[in-house]
């Protein structure tokens, strides 16, 4: 069987689904560990400074809850971080937290920041975590749509190329007029099928998947990311277009034989 760009795309999708599923589980584990930590109310000697992303920072007198912030950093490093960077040694932990959960959370968890692990701080971390999890779920939904599209296209491409390979074993010169006409009609059906698949694919690329606006995933953007390592940007469109052109060329050859025998 000939491997096409669609086959390589299917491999890329399955790999991404596996990684994202594991990352989602890591976020679930991180959320549970944060939920298990006790949040302390601000002490009487502490004053509240500026807020960053909904997280209040202390301005004086220290805070016993600093240990909880350290536990949050440790929990993140042990659960989420391995799925956030290719090489965990290249990026500082707080930079990864900033990329994943936002500036405010990274600032709140920084050892150099006088931050109280209050119910508000804990709530802000959990909210950011749930938002990130929703983004992962939206991407997994989009990947499911992509996988279904690839299955449909892959089956069609396989069927058509198998038929072409079998038909190529019989020279056109050995076929009668009716057989040539049947072959011409079959090629026309395959071209129509490619046309429909191309239309469906274009429609899918225009869709957006998500649970809310902040977690929406534009399908075209997802596809460009997924297949960035492939030799073509849009493997499905490329494969279908090339197959359509091949079918058209085959049709012209059959038509030439029909014309000569008419």
PDB file of C-alpha atoms in Angstrom:
ATOM      1  CA  UNK A   1       0.000   0.000   0.000  1.00  0.00           C
ATOM      2  CA  UNK A   2       1.283   3.462  -0.914  1.00  0.00           C
ATOM      3  CA  UNK A   3       1.751   5.810   2.060  1.00  0.00           C
ATOM      4  CA  UNK A   4       0.240   9.224   1.451  1.00  0.00           C
ATOM      5  CA  UNK A   5       0.389  12.552   3.265  1.00  0.00           C
ATOM      6  CA  UNK A   6      -2.957  11.580   4.810  1.00  0.00           C
ATOM      7  CA  UNK A   7      -1.388   8.520   6.449  1.00  0.00           C
ATOM      8  CA  UNK A   8       1.379  10.650   7.936  1.00  0.00           C
ATOM      9  CA  UNK A   9      -1.234  13.157   9.111  1.00  0.00           C
ATOM     10  CA  UNK A  10      -3.135  10.392  10.916  1.00  0.00           C
ATOM     11  CA  UNK A  11       0.040   9.413  12.741  1.00  0.00           C
ATOM     12  CA  UNK A  12       0.594  13.030  13.810  1.00  0.00           C
ATOM     13  CA  UNK A  13      -2.976  13.332  15.107  1.00  0.00           C
ATOM     14  CA  UNK A  14      -2.789  10.128  17.145  1.00  0.00           C
ATOM     15  CA  UNK A  15       0.494  11.225  18.670  1.00  0.00           C
ATOM     16  CA  UNK A  16      -0.934  14.632  19.621  1.00  0.00           C
ATOM     17  CA  UNK A  17      -4.083  13.076  21.095  1.00  0.00           C
ATOM     18  CA  UNK A  18      -1.984  10.810  23.286  1.00  0.00           C
ATOM     19  CA  UNK A  19       0.176  13.672  24.547  1.00  0.00           C
ATOM     20  CA  UNK A  20      -2.818  15.951  25.217  1.00  0.00           C
ATOM     21  CA  UNK A  21      -4.733  13.220  27.036  1.00  0.00           C
ATOM     22  CA  UNK A  22      -1.748  12.740  29.336  1.00  0.00           C
ATOM     23  CA  UNK A  23      -1.439  16.501  29.825  1.00  0.00           C
ATOM     24  CA  UNK A  24      -5.124  16.693  30.730  1.00  0.00           C
ATOM     25  CA  UNK A  25      -4.635  13.972  33.329  1.00  0.00           C
ATOM     26  CA  UNK A  26      -1.624  15.886  34.666  1.00  0.00           C
ATOM     27  CA  UNK A  27      -3.754  19.013  35.090  1.00  0.00           C
ATOM     28  CA  UNK A  28      -6.368  16.968  36.928  1.00  0.00           C
ATOM     29  CA  UNK A  29      -3.694  15.705  39.307  1.00  0.00           C
ATOM     30  CA  UNK A  30      -2.364  19.244  39.803  1.00  0.00           C
ATOM     31  CA  UNK A  31      -5.852  20.559  40.537  1.00  0.00           C
ATOM     32  CA  UNK A  32      -6.443  17.864  43.158  1.00  0.00           C
ATOM     33  CA  UNK A  33      -3.177  18.687  44.906  1.00  0.00           C
ATOM     34  CA  UNK A  34      -3.981  22.407  44.994  1.00  0.00           C
ATOM     35  CA  UNK A  35      -7.476  21.681  46.303  1.00  0.00           C
ATOM     36  CA  UNK A  36      -5.966  19.667  49.153  1.00  0.00           C
ATOM     37  CA  UNK A  37      -3.925  22.627  50.413  1.00  0.00           C
ATOM     38  CA  UNK A  38      -5.278  24.817  53.200  1.00  0.00           C
ATOM     39  CA  UNK A  39      -5.617  28.523  52.454  1.00  0.00           C
ATOM     40  CA  UNK A  40      -4.960  30.991  55.255  1.00  0.00           C
ATOM     41  CA  UNK A  41      -6.762  34.274  55.778  1.00  0.00           C
ATOM     42  CA  UNK A  42      -4.559  37.389  55.829  1.00  0.00           C
ATOM     43  CA  UNK A  43      -3.012  38.000  59.222  1.00  0.00           C
ATOM     44  CA  UNK A  44      -3.845  41.114  61.218  1.00  0.00           C
ATOM     45  CA  UNK A  45      -0.360  42.527  60.679  1.00  0.00           C
ATOM     46  CA  UNK A  46      -0.378  42.088  56.927  1.00  0.00           C
ATOM     47  CA  UNK A  47      -1.576  44.652  54.447  1.00  0.00           C
ATOM     48  CA  UNK A  48      -2.821  43.991  50.934  1.00  0.00           C
ATOM     49  CA  UNK A  49      -0.916  45.495  48.039  1.00  0.00           C
ATOM     50  CA  UNK A  50      -1.620  45.363  44.334  1.00  0.00           C
ATOM     51  CA  UNK A  51      -3.534  42.588  42.673  1.00  0.00           C
ATOM     52  CA  UNK A  52      -2.182  40.664  39.698  1.00  0.00           C
ATOM     53  CA  UNK A  53      -4.682  38.627  37.750  1.00  0.00           C
ATOM     54  CA  UNK A  54      -6.997  38.564  40.753  1.00  0.00           C
ATOM     55  CA  UNK A  55      -4.226  37.457  43.160  1.00  0.00           C
ATOM     56  CA  UNK A  56      -3.533  39.718  46.140  1.00  0.00           C
ATOM     57  CA  UNK A  57       0.073  40.254  47.252  1.00  0.00           C
ATOM     58  CA  UNK A  58       1.303  40.970  50.762  1.00  0.00           C
ATOM     59  CA  UNK A  59       3.283  44.071  51.470  1.00  0.00           C
ATOM     60  CA  UNK A  60       4.577  43.394  54.982  1.00  0.00           C
ATOM     61  CA  UNK A  61       5.148  41.059  57.954  1.00  0.00           C
ATOM     62  CA  UNK A  62       5.666  37.780  56.093  1.00  0.00           C
ATOM     63  CA  UNK A  63       3.128  34.985  55.862  1.00  0.00           C
ATOM     64  CA  UNK A  64       3.040  31.416  57.128  1.00  0.00           C
ATOM     65  CA  UNK A  65       1.271  30.302  53.981  1.00  0.00           C
ATOM     66  CA  UNK A  66       4.429  30.777  51.878  1.00  0.00           C
ATOM     67  CA  UNK A  67       5.010  27.053  52.323  1.00  0.00           C
ATOM     68  CA  UNK A  68       1.765  26.375  50.494  1.00  0.00           C
ATOM     69  CA  UNK A  69       2.985  28.377  47.493  1.00  0.00           C
ATOM     70  CA  UNK A  70       6.098  26.230  47.454  1.00  0.00           C
ATOM     71  CA  UNK A  71       3.923  23.109  47.502  1.00  0.00           C
ATOM     72  CA  UNK A  72       1.964  24.452  44.540  1.00  0.00           C
ATOM     73  CA  UNK A  73       5.205  25.009  42.624  1.00  0.00           C
ATOM     74  CA  UNK A  74       6.330  21.486  43.461  1.00  0.00           C
ATOM     75  CA  UNK A  75       2.965  20.038  42.419  1.00  0.00           C
ATOM     76  CA  UNK A  76       3.119  21.858  39.088  1.00  0.00           C
ATOM     77  CA  UNK A  77       6.699  20.716  38.466  1.00  0.00           C
ATOM     78  CA  UNK A  78       5.777  17.092  39.162  1.00  0.00           C
ATOM     79  CA  UNK A  79       2.521  16.957  37.216  1.00  0.00           C
ATOM     80  CA  UNK A  80       2.083  19.519  34.443  1.00  0.00           C
ATOM     81  CA  UNK A  81       5.564  20.739  33.607  1.00  0.00           C
ATOM     82  CA  UNK A  82       6.836  17.558  31.876  1.00  0.00           C
ATOM     83  CA  UNK A  83       4.057  17.997  29.286  1.00  0.00           C
ATOM     84  CA  UNK A  84       4.577  21.736  28.824  1.00  0.00           C
ATOM     85  CA  UNK A  85       8.136  21.901  27.517  1.00  0.00           C
ATOM     86  CA  UNK A  86      10.192  19.590  25.334  1.00  0.00           C
ATOM     87  CA  UNK A  87      13.168  19.837  27.646  1.00  0.00           C
ATOM     88  CA  UNK A  88      12.247  20.768  31.228  1.00  0.00           C
ATOM     89  CA  UNK A  89      15.841  21.802  31.909  1.00  0.00           C
ATOM     90  CA  UNK A  90      15.767  24.618  29.372  1.00  0.00           C
ATOM     91  CA  UNK A  91      12.969  26.732  30.824  1.00  0.00           C
ATOM     92  CA  UNK A  92      12.680  28.089  34.383  1.00  0.00           C
ATOM     93  CA  UNK A  93       9.740  26.660  36.301  1.00  0.00           C
ATOM     94  CA  UNK A  94       8.060  30.028  36.824  1.00  0.00           C
ATOM     95  CA  UNK A  95       8.316  30.779  33.117  1.00  0.00           C
ATOM     96  CA  UNK A  96       6.460  27.534  32.387  1.00  0.00           C
ATOM     97  CA  UNK A  97       3.825  28.460  34.976  1.00  0.00           C
ATOM     98  CA  UNK A  98       3.458  31.873  33.342  1.00  0.00           C
ATOM     99  CA  UNK A  99       2.993  30.304  29.897  1.00  0.00           C
ATOM    100  CA  UNK A 100       0.443  27.801  31.175  1.00  0.00           C
ATOM    101  CA  UNK A 101      -1.492  29.684  33.858  1.00  0.00           C
ATOM    102  CA  UNK A 102      -0.774  33.368  33.256  1.00  0.00           C
ATOM    103  CA  UNK A 103       1.341  36.214  34.605  1.00  0.00           C
ATOM    104  CA  UNK A 104      -0.689  36.708  37.770  1.00  0.00           C
ATOM    105  CA  UNK A 105      -0.335  33.110  38.910  1.00  0.00           C
ATOM    106  CA  UNK A 106       3.383  33.044  38.142  1.00  0.00           C
ATOM    107  CA  UNK A 107       3.865  36.231  40.160  1.00  0.00           C
ATOM    108  CA  UNK A 108       1.825  34.873  43.043  1.00  0.00           C
ATOM    109  CA  UNK A 109       3.887  31.692  43.186  1.00  0.00           C
ATOM    110  CA  UNK A 110       7.311  33.319  42.799  1.00  0.00           C
ATOM    111  CA  UNK A 111       9.529  32.802  45.895  1.00  0.00           C
ATOM    112  CA  UNK A 112      10.564  36.464  45.716  1.00  0.00           C
ATOM    113  CA  UNK A 113       6.966  37.693  45.799  1.00  0.00           C
ATOM    114  CA  UNK A 114       5.313  38.398  49.128  1.00  0.00           C
ATOM    115  CA  UNK A 115       2.160  36.463  48.299  1.00  0.00           C
ATOM    116  CA  UNK A 116      -0.357  35.068  50.743  1.00  0.00           C
ATOM    117  CA  UNK A 117      -1.932  31.706  49.922  1.00  0.00           C
ATOM    118  CA  UNK A 118      -5.370  33.019  50.758  1.00  0.00           C
ATOM    119  CA  UNK A 119      -8.662  31.546  49.560  1.00  0.00           C
ATOM    120  CA  UNK A 120      -8.538  34.175  46.789  1.00  0.00           C
ATOM    121  CA  UNK A 121      -5.066  33.056  45.708  1.00  0.00           C
ATOM    122  CA  UNK A 122      -6.060  29.422  45.797  1.00  0.00           C
ATOM    123  CA  UNK A 123      -9.239  30.187  43.873  1.00  0.00           C
ATOM    124  CA  UNK A 124      -7.317  32.095  41.199  1.00  0.00           C
ATOM    125  CA  UNK A 125      -4.942  29.158  40.700  1.00  0.00           C
ATOM    126  CA  UNK A 126      -7.817  26.687  40.443  1.00  0.00           C
ATOM    127  CA  UNK A 127      -9.696  28.933  38.022  1.00  0.00           C
ATOM    128  CA  UNK A 128      -6.643  29.203  35.760  1.00  0.00           C
ATOM    129  CA  UNK A 129      -6.182  25.447  35.984  1.00  0.00           C
ATOM    130  CA  UNK A 130      -9.794  24.736  35.021  1.00  0.00           C
ATOM    131  CA  UNK A 131      -9.506  27.197  32.121  1.00  0.00           C
ATOM    132  CA  UNK A 132      -6.394  25.441  30.848  1.00  0.00           C
ATOM    133  CA  UNK A 133      -8.178  22.091  31.164  1.00  0.00           C
ATOM    134  CA  UNK A 134     -11.075  23.428  29.106  1.00  0.00           C
ATOM    135  CA  UNK A 135      -8.590  24.446  26.429  1.00  0.00           C
ATOM    136  CA  UNK A 136      -7.163  20.932  26.366  1.00  0.00           C
ATOM    137  CA  UNK A 137     -10.677  19.457  26.112  1.00  0.00           C
ATOM    138  CA  UNK A 138     -11.501  21.784  23.219  1.00  0.00           C
ATOM    139  CA  UNK A 139      -8.335  20.745  21.410  1.00  0.00           C
ATOM    140  CA  UNK A 140      -9.129  17.065  21.995  1.00  0.00           C
ATOM    141  CA  UNK A 141     -12.593  17.645  20.510  1.00  0.00           C
ATOM    142  CA  UNK A 142     -11.001  19.312  17.475  1.00  0.00           C
ATOM    143  CA  UNK A 143      -8.551  16.426  17.154  1.00  0.00           C
ATOM    144  CA  UNK A 144     -11.461  13.993  17.146  1.00  0.00           C
ATOM    145  CA  UNK A 145     -13.045  15.914  14.271  1.00  0.00           C
ATOM    146  CA  UNK A 146      -9.707  15.904  12.479  1.00  0.00           C
ATOM    147  CA  UNK A 147      -9.246  12.173  13.027  1.00  0.00           C
ATOM    148  CA  UNK A 148     -12.726  11.454  11.647  1.00  0.00           C
ATOM    149  CA  UNK A 149     -12.008  13.588   8.585  1.00  0.00           C
ATOM    150  CA  UNK A 150      -8.720  11.773   8.006  1.00  0.00           C
ATOM    151  CA  UNK A 151     -10.424   8.383   8.339  1.00  0.00           C
ATOM    152  CA  UNK A 152     -13.032   9.324   5.763  1.00  0.00           C
ATOM    153  CA  UNK A 153     -10.487  10.729   3.321  1.00  0.00           C
ATOM    154  CA  UNK A 154      -8.064   7.875   3.926  1.00  0.00           C
ATOM    155  CA  UNK A 155     -10.693   5.254   3.141  1.00  0.00           C
ATOM    156  CA  UNK A 156     -11.683   7.051  -0.053  1.00  0.00           C
ATOM    157  CA  UNK A 157      -8.084   7.541  -1.193  1.00  0.00           C
ATOM    158  CA  UNK A 158      -7.295   3.916  -0.466  1.00  0.00           C
ATOM    159  CA  UNK A 159     -10.310   2.667  -2.398  1.00  0.00           C
ATOM    160  CA  UNK A 160      -9.602   4.888  -5.407  1.00  0.00           C
ATOM    161  CA  UNK A 161      -5.875   4.160  -5.594  1.00  0.00           C
ATOM    162  CA  UNK A 162      -6.517   0.412  -5.242  1.00  0.00           C
ATOM    163  CA  UNK A 163      -8.976   0.604  -8.133  1.00  0.00           C
ATOM    164  CA  UNK A 164      -6.519   2.578 -10.247  1.00  0.00           C
ATOM    165  CA  UNK A 165      -3.737   0.079  -9.567  1.00  0.00           C
ATOM    166  CA  UNK A 166      -5.979  -2.841 -10.556  1.00  0.00           C
ATOM    167  CA  UNK A 167      -7.308  -1.046 -13.640  1.00  0.00           C
ATOM    168  CA  UNK A 168      -3.777  -0.169 -14.739  1.00  0.00           C
ATOM    169  CA  UNK A 169      -3.038  -3.879 -15.178  1.00  0.00           C
ATOM    170  CA  UNK A 170      -5.416  -3.984 -18.160  1.00  0.00           C
ATOM    171  CA  UNK A 171      -4.254  -1.923 -21.195  1.00  0.00           C
ATOM    172  CA  UNK A 172      -6.877   0.425 -22.606  1.00  0.00           C
ATOM    173  CA  UNK A 173      -6.226  -1.043 -26.045  1.00  0.00           C
ATOM    174  CA  UNK A 174      -7.618  -4.364 -24.887  1.00  0.00           C
ATOM    175  CA  UNK A 175     -10.946  -2.903 -23.704  1.00  0.00           C
ATOM    176  CA  UNK A 176     -14.074  -2.714 -25.816  1.00  0.00           C
ATOM    177  CA  UNK A 177     -16.080   0.469 -26.355  1.00  0.00           C
ATOM    178  CA  UNK A 178     -18.601  -0.294 -23.585  1.00  0.00           C
ATOM    179  CA  UNK A 179     -15.817  -1.202 -21.158  1.00  0.00           C
ATOM    180  CA  UNK A 180     -14.040   2.043 -21.953  1.00  0.00           C
ATOM    181  CA  UNK A 181     -17.216   4.008 -21.346  1.00  0.00           C
ATOM    182  CA  UNK A 182     -17.755   2.244 -18.029  1.00  0.00           C
ATOM    183  CA  UNK A 183     -14.209   3.072 -16.992  1.00  0.00           C
ATOM    184  CA  UNK A 184     -14.700   6.698 -18.015  1.00  0.00           C
ATOM    185  CA  UNK A 185     -17.887   6.907 -15.956  1.00  0.00           C
ATOM    186  CA  UNK A 186     -16.197   5.314 -12.955  1.00  0.00           C
ATOM    187  CA  UNK A 187     -13.371   7.830 -13.129  1.00  0.00           C
ATOM    188  CA  UNK A 188     -15.948  10.629 -13.272  1.00  0.00           C
ATOM    189  CA  UNK A 189     -17.586   9.238 -10.111  1.00  0.00           C
ATOM    190  CA  UNK A 190     -14.244   9.200  -8.346  1.00  0.00           C
ATOM    191  CA  UNK A 191     -13.565  12.801  -9.386  1.00  0.00           C
ATOM    192  CA  UNK A 192     -16.954  13.847  -8.015  1.00  0.00           C
ATOM    193  CA  UNK A 193     -16.133  12.066  -4.786  1.00  0.00           C
ATOM    194  CA  UNK A 194     -12.824  13.929  -4.517  1.00  0.00           C
ATOM    195  CA  UNK A 195     -14.682  17.182  -5.168  1.00  0.00           C
ATOM    196  CA  UNK A 196     -17.095  16.499  -2.301  1.00  0.00           C
ATOM    197  CA  UNK A 197     -14.267  15.556   0.032  1.00  0.00           C
ATOM    198  CA  UNK A 198     -12.403  18.740  -0.857  1.00  0.00           C
ATOM    199  CA  UNK A 199     -15.517  20.812  -0.100  1.00  0.00           C
ATOM    200  CA  UNK A 200     -16.022  19.012   3.219  1.00  0.00           C
ATOM    201  CA  UNK A 201     -12.393  19.567   4.103  1.00  0.00           C
ATOM    202  CA  UNK A 202     -12.545  23.277   3.371  1.00  0.00           C
ATOM    203  CA  UNK A 203     -15.648  23.581   5.552  1.00  0.00           C
ATOM    204  CA  UNK A 204     -13.886  21.807   8.419  1.00  0.00           C
ATOM    205  CA  UNK A 205     -10.904  24.144   8.173  1.00  0.00           C
ATOM    206  CA  UNK A 206     -13.254  27.087   8.723  1.00  0.00           C
ATOM    207  CA  UNK A 207     -14.747  25.676  11.935  1.00  0.00           C
ATOM    208  CA  UNK A 208     -13.934  26.558  15.515  1.00  0.00           C
ATOM    209  CA  UNK A 209     -14.208  24.074  18.373  1.00  0.00           C
ATOM    210  CA  UNK A 210     -14.568  25.080  22.010  1.00  0.00           C
ATOM    211  CA  UNK A 211     -16.492  25.216  25.248  1.00  0.00           C
ATOM    212  CA  UNK A 212     -16.148  28.984  25.612  1.00  0.00           C
ATOM    213  CA  UNK A 213     -14.438  31.821  23.767  1.00  0.00           C
ATOM    214  CA  UNK A 214     -11.227  31.685  25.796  1.00  0.00           C
ATOM    215  CA  UNK A 215     -10.782  27.986  24.981  1.00  0.00           C
ATOM    216  CA  UNK A 216     -11.868  28.013  21.336  1.00  0.00           C
ATOM    217  CA  UNK A 217      -9.659  26.209  18.817  1.00  0.00           C
ATOM    218  CA  UNK A 218      -9.596  27.368  15.197  1.00  0.00           C
ATOM    219  CA  UNK A 219      -9.301  24.245  13.087  1.00  0.00           C
ATOM    220  CA  UNK A 220      -7.068  25.800  10.437  1.00  0.00           C
ATOM    221  CA  UNK A 221      -4.623  26.934  13.125  1.00  0.00           C
ATOM    222  CA  UNK A 222      -4.657  23.468  14.683  1.00  0.00           C
ATOM    223  CA  UNK A 223      -3.932  21.824  11.332  1.00  0.00           C
ATOM    224  CA  UNK A 224      -1.017  24.147  10.588  1.00  0.00           C
ATOM    225  CA  UNK A 225       0.456  23.290  13.998  1.00  0.00           C
ATOM    226  CA  UNK A 226      -0.136  19.546  13.697  1.00  0.00           C
ATOM    227  CA  UNK A 227       1.471  19.181  10.297  1.00  0.00           C
ATOM    228  CA  UNK A 228       4.282  21.702  10.589  1.00  0.00           C
ATOM    229  CA  UNK A 229       6.833  18.880  10.270  1.00  0.00           C
ATOM    230  CA  UNK A 230       5.248  17.407   7.135  1.00  0.00           C
ATOM    231  CA  UNK A 231       6.429  18.377   3.631  1.00  0.00           C
ATOM    232  CA  UNK A 232       3.040  19.984   2.876  1.00  0.00           C
ATOM    233  CA  UNK A 233       1.034  22.422   4.985  1.00  0.00           C
ATOM    234  CA  UNK A 234      -2.351  20.889   4.160  1.00  0.00           C
ATOM    235  CA  UNK A 235      -1.811  17.150   3.610  1.00  0.00           C
ATOM    236  CA  UNK A 236      -5.477  16.323   2.962  1.00  0.00           C
ATOM    237  CA  UNK A 237      -6.006  19.058   0.390  1.00  0.00           C
ATOM    238  CA  UNK A 238      -2.701  18.198  -1.267  1.00  0.00           C
ATOM    239  CA  UNK A 239      -3.490  14.482  -1.489  1.00  0.00           C
ATOM    240  CA  UNK A 240      -7.023  14.974  -2.793  1.00  0.00           C
ATOM    241  CA  UNK A 241      -5.942  17.565  -5.348  1.00  0.00           C
ATOM    242  CA  UNK A 242      -3.179  15.332  -6.697  1.00  0.00           C
ATOM    243  CA  UNK A 243      -5.572  12.385  -6.853  1.00  0.00           C
ATOM    244  CA  UNK A 244      -8.175  14.509  -8.641  1.00  0.00           C
ATOM    245  CA  UNK A 245      -5.589  15.556 -11.227  1.00  0.00           C
ATOM    246  CA  UNK A 246      -4.524  11.941 -11.720  1.00  0.00           C
ATOM    247  CA  UNK A 247      -8.129  10.870 -12.262  1.00  0.00           C
ATOM    248  CA  UNK A 248      -8.588  13.673 -14.781  1.00  0.00           C
ATOM    249  CA  UNK A 249      -5.497  12.526 -16.684  1.00  0.00           C
ATOM    250  CA  UNK A 250      -6.784   8.951 -16.718  1.00  0.00           C
ATOM    251  CA  UNK A 251     -10.127  10.162 -17.981  1.00  0.00           C
ATOM    252  CA  UNK A 252      -8.476  12.029 -20.851  1.00  0.00           C
ATOM    253  CA  UNK A 253      -6.639   8.882 -21.893  1.00  0.00           C
ATOM    254  CA  UNK A 254      -9.845   6.849 -21.858  1.00  0.00           C
ATOM    255  CA  UNK A 255     -11.637   9.609 -23.777  1.00  0.00           C
ATOM    256  CA  UNK A 256      -8.948   9.531 -26.472  1.00  0.00           C
ATOM    257  CA  UNK A 257      -9.541   5.837 -26.972  1.00  0.00           C
ATOM    258  CA  UNK A 258     -13.299   6.347 -27.072  1.00  0.00           C
ATOM    259  CA  UNK A 259     -12.941   9.090 -29.684  1.00  0.00           C
ATOM    260  CA  UNK A 260     -10.801   6.935 -31.923  1.00  0.00           C
ATOM    261  CA  UNK A 261     -13.349   4.138 -31.809  1.00  0.00           C
ATOM    262  CA  UNK A 262     -16.461   6.251 -32.225  1.00  0.00           C
TER     263      UNK A 262
END
